[in-house]
Amino acid sequence: MTDLADWVNGARPRTLVASVAPVVVGTAAAGRASLWRTLAVLAVGLGLQIGVNFANDYQDGMRGVDTDERQGPPRLTSSGSASPRAVLVAALVSIAVAAVAGLALAVATTLWLIPIGAAAMLALWLYSGGPRPYGSLGLGEVMVFVFFGLMATVGTAYVQAERIPAAAWWSATALGFLAVAILEANNLRDISTDGAAGKRTLAVRLGDRRARALYRALVAAAFATIVLGVAIGIADAGYGLSQWALLALAAWPLAIGPVDAVGSAEGRALVPVLVGTAQLQLAFGALLALGLWLATSAAT
């Protein structure tokens, strides 16, 4: 019988920072905050991410991708902890929560959010569903960068202020790189079992050595984006970031452990890399949000 702990683990709480950090940073970039809009955006982000996690659990379980050799935590469907139908219902309920919250935001701001939200839901479902899931085509990283980096951060800034400042784009890009790094750590851990099951993620296509190099490049790119944004901001404040955004660089010590570990860790030993990357994104996002808030305060 499935207990609450099974469902919580199935939602993959360690990775949910990928939905929280963009909301915090996007709100700071907007320079203003509405409590109900903040909560609604969180509901959208968390609902979509939890929904895609359950959908991936269901789809991979039904396709036979998740086996006993899988290095990550047990999945609900493949382990038999929950019926496939129950996992599918959990996915649909999570997505429905996101849809309701998104509809409220659309009514309050612009109805253009409705087709954008619908496209996001379809894209997230097709990540592991449909006749040719693009997560198996090596395109999952693109989806994560767009939806958990750009759209999540920029979208939050828009619904808060109904405009999109340059800081939101720079911040979204940096957070997108870290969100992709979380996915890459996950796929690197599962590279052998995914390959054997025919799930050709980007990590499988690149091969072990180049997938590890990509992870390091993604982490470095997040920090480099902030530095570049500040450099452009010094030249033209309207197109870059305030120097306060450099506070995000203080998160670098948290990157050292995962970056070092990804050099040699194998299988289950890569689990701490995923957790460490999520913690890095949380700290990076919090410090960046603080910097953006201080920049706004200094300008008023």
Short mmCIF file of C-alpha atoms in Angstrom, two decimals:
data_model
loop_
_atom_site.label_atom_id
_atom_site.label_comp_id
_atom_site.label_asym_id
_atom_site.label_seq_id
_atom_site.Cartn_x
_atom_site.Cartn_y
_atom_site.Cartn_z
CA MET A 1 0.00 0.00 0.00
CA THR A 2 1.25 3.47 -0.87
CA ASP A 3 1.82 5.74 2.12
CA LEU A 4 2.33 9.51 2.26
CA ALA A 5 6.12 9.17 2.31
CA ASP A 6 6.01 7.28 -1.00
CA TRP A 7 4.02 10.06 -2.66
CA VAL A 8 6.29 12.75 -1.23
CA ASN A 9 9.37 10.93 -2.53
CA GLY A 10 7.63 10.41 -5.87
CA ALA A 11 7.26 14.18 -6.20
CA ARG A 12 11.09 14.39 -5.94
CA PRO A 13 11.21 17.18 -3.34
CA ARG A 14 14.98 17.56 -3.59
CA THR A 15 14.65 19.04 -7.07
CA LEU A 16 11.67 21.34 -6.44
CA VAL A 17 14.02 24.25 -5.82
CA ALA A 18 14.06 24.51 -9.63
CA SER A 19 10.51 25.89 -9.33
CA VAL A 20 10.99 27.99 -6.21
CA ALA A 21 14.19 29.87 -7.10
CA PRO A 22 12.78 31.46 -10.30
CA VAL A 23 9.77 32.80 -8.40
CA VAL A 24 11.94 34.39 -5.71
CA VAL A 25 14.37 35.86 -8.23
CA GLY A 26 11.67 36.94 -10.69
CA THR A 27 9.82 38.75 -7.92
CA ALA A 28 13.00 40.53 -6.85
CA ALA A 29 13.73 41.50 -10.47
CA ALA A 30 10.23 42.95 -10.78
CA GLY A 31 10.89 45.27 -7.87
CA ARG A 32 7.42 44.71 -6.43
CA ALA A 33 5.48 41.82 -4.98
CA SER A 34 1.84 40.84 -4.64
CA LEU A 35 1.35 38.07 -2.09
CA TRP A 36 -1.45 36.31 -3.94
CA ARG A 37 0.40 36.51 -7.26
CA THR A 38 3.54 35.13 -5.63
CA LEU A 39 1.60 32.20 -4.21
CA ALA A 40 -0.17 31.64 -7.54
CA VAL A 41 3.10 31.58 -9.47
CA LEU A 42 4.52 29.13 -6.93
CA ALA A 43 1.45 26.95 -7.43
CA VAL A 44 1.99 27.03 -11.19
CA GLY A 45 5.67 26.17 -10.97
CA LEU A 46 5.39 23.48 -8.32
CA GLY A 47 2.25 22.02 -9.89
CA LEU A 48 3.94 21.70 -13.27
CA GLN A 49 7.17 20.27 -11.89
CA ILE A 50 5.47 17.76 -9.60
CA GLY A 51 3.12 16.90 -12.44
CA VAL A 52 5.96 16.21 -14.87
CA ASN A 53 7.77 14.19 -12.19
CA PHE A 54 4.74 11.94 -11.70
CA ALA A 55 4.14 11.80 -15.45
CA ASN A 56 7.75 10.75 -16.00
CA ASP A 57 7.36 8.10 -13.28
CA TYR A 58 4.24 6.78 -15.00
CA GLN A 59 5.56 6.92 -18.56
CA ASP A 60 8.98 5.42 -17.80
CA GLY A 61 7.36 2.71 -15.71
CA MET A 62 4.95 1.79 -18.48
CA ARG A 63 7.73 1.79 -21.09
CA GLY A 64 9.99 -0.39 -18.97
CA VAL A 65 12.70 2.27 -18.73
CA ASP A 66 12.87 2.08 -14.92
CA THR A 67 14.36 -1.28 -13.90
CA ASP A 68 15.84 -2.81 -10.76
CA GLU A 69 19.27 -1.64 -11.95
CA ARG A 70 18.25 2.03 -11.78
CA GLN A 71 20.63 3.99 -9.54
CA GLY A 72 18.20 6.62 -8.26
CA PRO A 73 15.45 6.37 -5.65
CA PRO A 74 12.69 3.82 -6.41
CA ARG A 75 9.84 4.95 -8.64
CA LEU A 76 6.20 4.48 -7.71
CA THR A 77 5.14 2.75 -10.92
CA SER A 78 8.07 0.45 -11.57
CA SER A 79 8.42 -0.58 -7.92
CA GLY A 80 4.71 -1.40 -7.64
CA SER A 81 4.33 1.00 -4.70
CA ALA A 82 1.38 2.58 -6.52
CA SER A 83 -0.74 1.54 -9.46
CA PRO A 84 0.02 3.18 -12.82
CA ARG A 85 -3.47 4.71 -12.79
CA ALA A 86 -2.90 6.30 -9.38
CA VAL A 87 0.40 7.83 -10.52
CA LEU A 88 -1.25 9.14 -13.69
CA VAL A 89 -4.05 10.70 -11.63
CA ALA A 90 -1.46 12.34 -9.36
CA ALA A 91 0.23 13.83 -12.43
CA LEU A 92 -3.04 15.16 -13.84
CA VAL A 93 -4.17 16.61 -10.50
CA SER A 94 -0.84 18.43 -10.10
CA ILE A 95 -1.09 19.86 -13.61
CA ALA A 96 -4.71 20.87 -12.95
CA VAL A 97 -3.65 22.83 -9.86
CA ALA A 98 -1.10 24.64 -12.00
CA ALA A 99 -3.77 25.33 -14.64
CA VAL A 100 -6.21 26.88 -12.15
CA ALA A 101 -3.52 29.11 -10.64
CA GLY A 102 -2.31 30.07 -14.11
CA LEU A 103 -5.82 30.96 -15.22
CA ALA A 104 -6.21 33.29 -12.24
CA LEU A 105 -2.96 35.03 -13.15
CA ALA A 106 -4.04 35.33 -16.79
CA VAL A 107 -7.32 36.99 -15.81
CA ALA A 108 -5.43 39.42 -13.58
CA THR A 109 -2.75 40.31 -16.15
CA THR A 110 -3.07 39.19 -19.78
CA LEU A 111 -5.00 36.40 -21.47
CA TRP A 112 -1.90 35.65 -23.52
CA LEU A 113 -0.76 33.63 -20.51
CA ILE A 114 -3.42 31.02 -21.36
CA PRO A 115 -1.90 29.78 -24.65
CA ILE A 116 1.59 30.12 -23.18
CA GLY A 117 0.57 28.02 -20.19
CA ALA A 118 -1.15 25.46 -22.41
CA ALA A 119 2.00 25.14 -24.51
CA ALA A 120 4.06 24.64 -21.34
CA MET A 121 1.75 21.88 -20.10
CA LEU A 122 1.83 20.11 -23.45
CA ALA A 123 5.61 20.37 -23.64
CA LEU A 124 6.05 19.03 -20.12
CA TRP A 125 3.76 16.08 -20.84
CA LEU A 126 5.52 15.23 -24.11
CA TYR A 127 8.88 15.17 -22.29
CA SER A 128 8.24 11.53 -21.43
CA GLY A 129 4.85 10.90 -23.08
CA GLY A 130 3.52 10.52 -26.59
CA PRO A 131 4.84 8.31 -29.39
CA ARG A 132 8.24 10.05 -29.46
CA PRO A 133 9.02 11.57 -26.04
CA TYR A 134 11.62 14.25 -26.62
CA GLY A 135 13.32 13.49 -23.31
CA SER A 136 14.53 10.36 -25.10
CA LEU A 137 15.71 12.43 -28.06
CA GLY A 138 18.23 14.43 -26.05
CA LEU A 139 16.03 17.53 -25.91
CA GLY A 140 15.07 17.49 -22.24
CA GLU A 141 17.72 20.06 -21.40
CA VAL A 142 16.16 22.53 -23.84
CA MET A 143 12.76 22.10 -22.17
CA VAL A 144 14.21 22.64 -18.70
CA PHE A 145 16.14 25.74 -19.75
CA VAL A 146 13.10 27.30 -21.40
CA PHE A 147 10.42 26.42 -18.85
CA PHE A 148 12.32 26.28 -15.55
CA GLY A 149 14.71 29.07 -16.44
CA LEU A 150 13.41 31.63 -18.91
CA MET A 151 9.64 31.28 -18.63
CA ALA A 152 9.53 30.73 -14.88
CA THR A 153 11.68 33.74 -13.99
CA VAL A 154 10.57 36.15 -16.70
CA GLY A 155 6.95 35.07 -16.26
CA THR A 156 7.12 35.77 -12.54
CA ALA A 157 8.55 39.23 -13.14
CA TYR A 158 5.79 39.97 -15.63
CA VAL A 159 2.86 38.91 -13.46
CA GLN A 160 4.29 40.91 -10.54
CA ALA A 161 5.02 44.16 -12.39
CA GLU A 162 3.37 43.63 -15.82
CA ARG A 163 6.68 44.47 -17.45
CA ILE A 164 9.92 42.57 -17.99
CA PRO A 165 13.09 44.34 -16.82
CA ALA A 166 16.47 43.37 -18.27
CA ALA A 167 17.49 41.93 -14.90
CA ALA A 168 14.80 39.26 -15.28
CA TRP A 169 16.31 37.98 -18.55
CA TRP A 170 19.84 37.80 -17.17
CA SER A 171 18.64 36.11 -13.99
CA ALA A 172 16.46 33.69 -15.94
CA THR A 173 19.41 32.65 -18.08
CA ALA A 174 21.63 31.98 -15.06
CA LEU A 175 18.93 30.00 -13.24
CA GLY A 176 18.19 28.10 -16.45
CA PHE A 177 21.78 26.88 -16.62
CA LEU A 178 21.58 25.59 -13.03
CA ALA A 179 18.21 23.93 -13.64
CA VAL A 180 19.72 22.11 -16.62
CA ALA A 181 22.69 21.14 -14.44
CA ILE A 182 20.25 19.44 -12.03
CA LEU A 183 18.78 17.45 -14.92
CA GLU A 184 22.24 16.62 -16.25
CA ALA A 185 23.32 15.31 -12.83
CA ASN A 186 20.21 13.12 -12.81
CA ASN A 187 20.78 11.84 -16.35
CA LEU A 188 24.48 11.26 -15.74
CA ARG A 189 23.58 9.05 -12.78
CA ASP A 190 21.19 7.04 -14.96
CA ILE A 191 23.34 6.98 -18.09
CA SER A 192 23.91 3.22 -18.13
CA THR A 193 20.34 2.16 -17.36
CA ASP A 194 18.81 4.78 -19.67
CA GLY A 195 21.06 3.66 -22.50
CA ALA A 196 20.20 0.00 -21.95
CA ALA A 197 16.47 0.83 -21.99
CA GLY A 198 16.72 2.84 -25.21
CA LYS A 199 16.14 6.20 -23.50
CA ARG A 200 18.69 8.32 -25.34
CA THR A 201 18.98 11.37 -23.13
CA LEU A 202 21.56 14.02 -23.96
CA ALA A 203 23.92 12.38 -21.44
CA VAL A 204 23.57 9.05 -23.24
CA ARG A 205 24.17 10.69 -26.61
CA LEU A 206 27.20 12.64 -25.42
CA GLY A 207 28.75 9.76 -23.55
CA ASP A 208 30.02 9.71 -19.98
CA ARG A 209 33.08 11.94 -20.37
CA ARG A 210 31.42 14.71 -22.36
CA ALA A 211 28.29 14.63 -20.18
CA ARG A 212 30.47 15.33 -17.15
CA ALA A 213 32.16 18.18 -19.00
CA LEU A 214 28.75 19.60 -19.90
CA TYR A 215 27.73 19.60 -16.23
CA ARG A 216 30.80 21.63 -15.28
CA ALA A 217 30.19 24.03 -18.16
CA LEU A 218 26.59 24.62 -17.08
CA VAL A 219 27.60 25.51 -13.52
CA ALA A 220 30.33 27.83 -14.78
CA ALA A 221 27.93 29.43 -17.27
CA ALA A 222 25.50 30.39 -14.49
CA PHE A 223 28.16 32.41 -12.69
CA ALA A 224 29.59 33.81 -15.93
CA THR A 225 26.13 35.06 -16.91
CA ILE A 226 25.94 37.22 -13.79
CA VAL A 227 29.42 38.64 -14.38
CA LEU A 228 28.59 39.44 -18.01
CA GLY A 229 25.25 40.98 -17.03
CA VAL A 230 26.94 43.24 -14.49
CA ALA A 231 29.63 44.24 -17.00
CA ILE A 232 26.95 45.27 -19.50
CA GLY A 233 25.01 46.98 -16.71
CA ILE A 234 28.02 49.14 -15.91
CA ALA A 235 28.07 50.30 -19.53
CA ASP A 236 24.29 50.70 -19.79
CA ALA A 237 22.13 50.10 -16.72
CA GLY A 238 19.04 49.62 -18.87
CA TYR A 239 20.40 46.46 -20.48
CA GLY A 240 22.33 44.75 -17.72
CA LEU A 241 22.48 43.93 -14.04
CA SER A 242 23.30 46.06 -11.04
CA GLN A 243 26.62 45.39 -9.34
CA TRP A 244 24.57 44.15 -6.39
CA ALA A 245 23.85 41.03 -8.45
CA LEU A 246 27.45 39.96 -7.84
CA LEU A 247 26.24 38.74 -4.45
CA ALA A 248 25.23 35.57 -6.30
CA LEU A 249 28.91 34.74 -6.73
CA ALA A 250 29.10 34.10 -2.99
CA ALA A 251 27.35 30.79 -3.72
CA TRP A 252 30.46 29.51 -5.53
CA PRO A 253 31.79 27.48 -2.55
CA LEU A 254 28.66 25.33 -2.80
CA ALA A 255 29.59 24.51 -6.40
CA ILE A 256 33.00 23.09 -5.52
CA GLY A 257 31.76 19.81 -4.03
CA PRO A 258 29.40 18.80 -6.87
CA VAL A 259 31.86 19.91 -9.57
CA ASP A 260 34.67 17.90 -7.98
CA ALA A 261 32.46 14.85 -7.41
CA VAL A 262 31.16 14.77 -10.96
CA GLY A 263 34.72 14.17 -12.11
CA SER A 264 34.89 10.61 -10.84
CA ALA A 265 31.70 9.54 -9.02
CA GLU A 266 29.71 6.68 -10.52
CA GLY A 267 26.14 5.39 -10.13
CA ARG A 268 24.65 6.04 -6.71
CA ALA A 269 27.69 8.09 -5.74
CA LEU A 270 26.32 10.74 -8.12
CA VAL A 271 23.17 11.24 -6.02
CA PRO A 272 24.95 13.82 -3.80
CA VAL A 273 25.84 15.73 -6.97
CA LEU A 274 22.16 16.15 -7.78
CA VAL A 275 21.35 17.20 -4.21
CA GLY A 276 24.33 19.54 -4.09
CA THR A 277 23.34 21.17 -7.37
CA ALA A 278 19.83 21.80 -6.06
CA GLN A 279 21.30 23.37 -2.92
CA LEU A 280 23.59 25.48 -5.09
CA GLN A 281 20.64 26.77 -7.11
CA LEU A 282 18.76 27.63 -3.92
CA ALA A 283 21.67 29.60 -2.46
CA PHE A 284 22.50 31.20 -5.81
CA GLY A 285 18.88 32.25 -6.29
CA ALA A 286 18.53 33.61 -2.75
CA LEU A 287 21.71 35.67 -3.02
CA LEU A 288 20.80 36.92 -6.49
CA ALA A 289 17.33 37.89 -5.28
CA LEU A 290 18.90 39.77 -2.36
CA GLY A 291 21.18 41.60 -4.75
CA LEU A 292 18.30 42.56 -7.05
CA TRP A 293 16.25 43.75 -4.08
CA LEU A 294 19.16 45.86 -2.79
CA ALA A 295 19.59 47.33 -6.28
CA THR A 296 15.93 48.32 -6.35
CA SER A 297 16.15 49.80 -2.86
CA ALA A 298 19.25 51.80 -3.78
CA ALA A 299 17.52 53.21 -6.85
CA THR A 300 14.49 54.50 -4.91
#
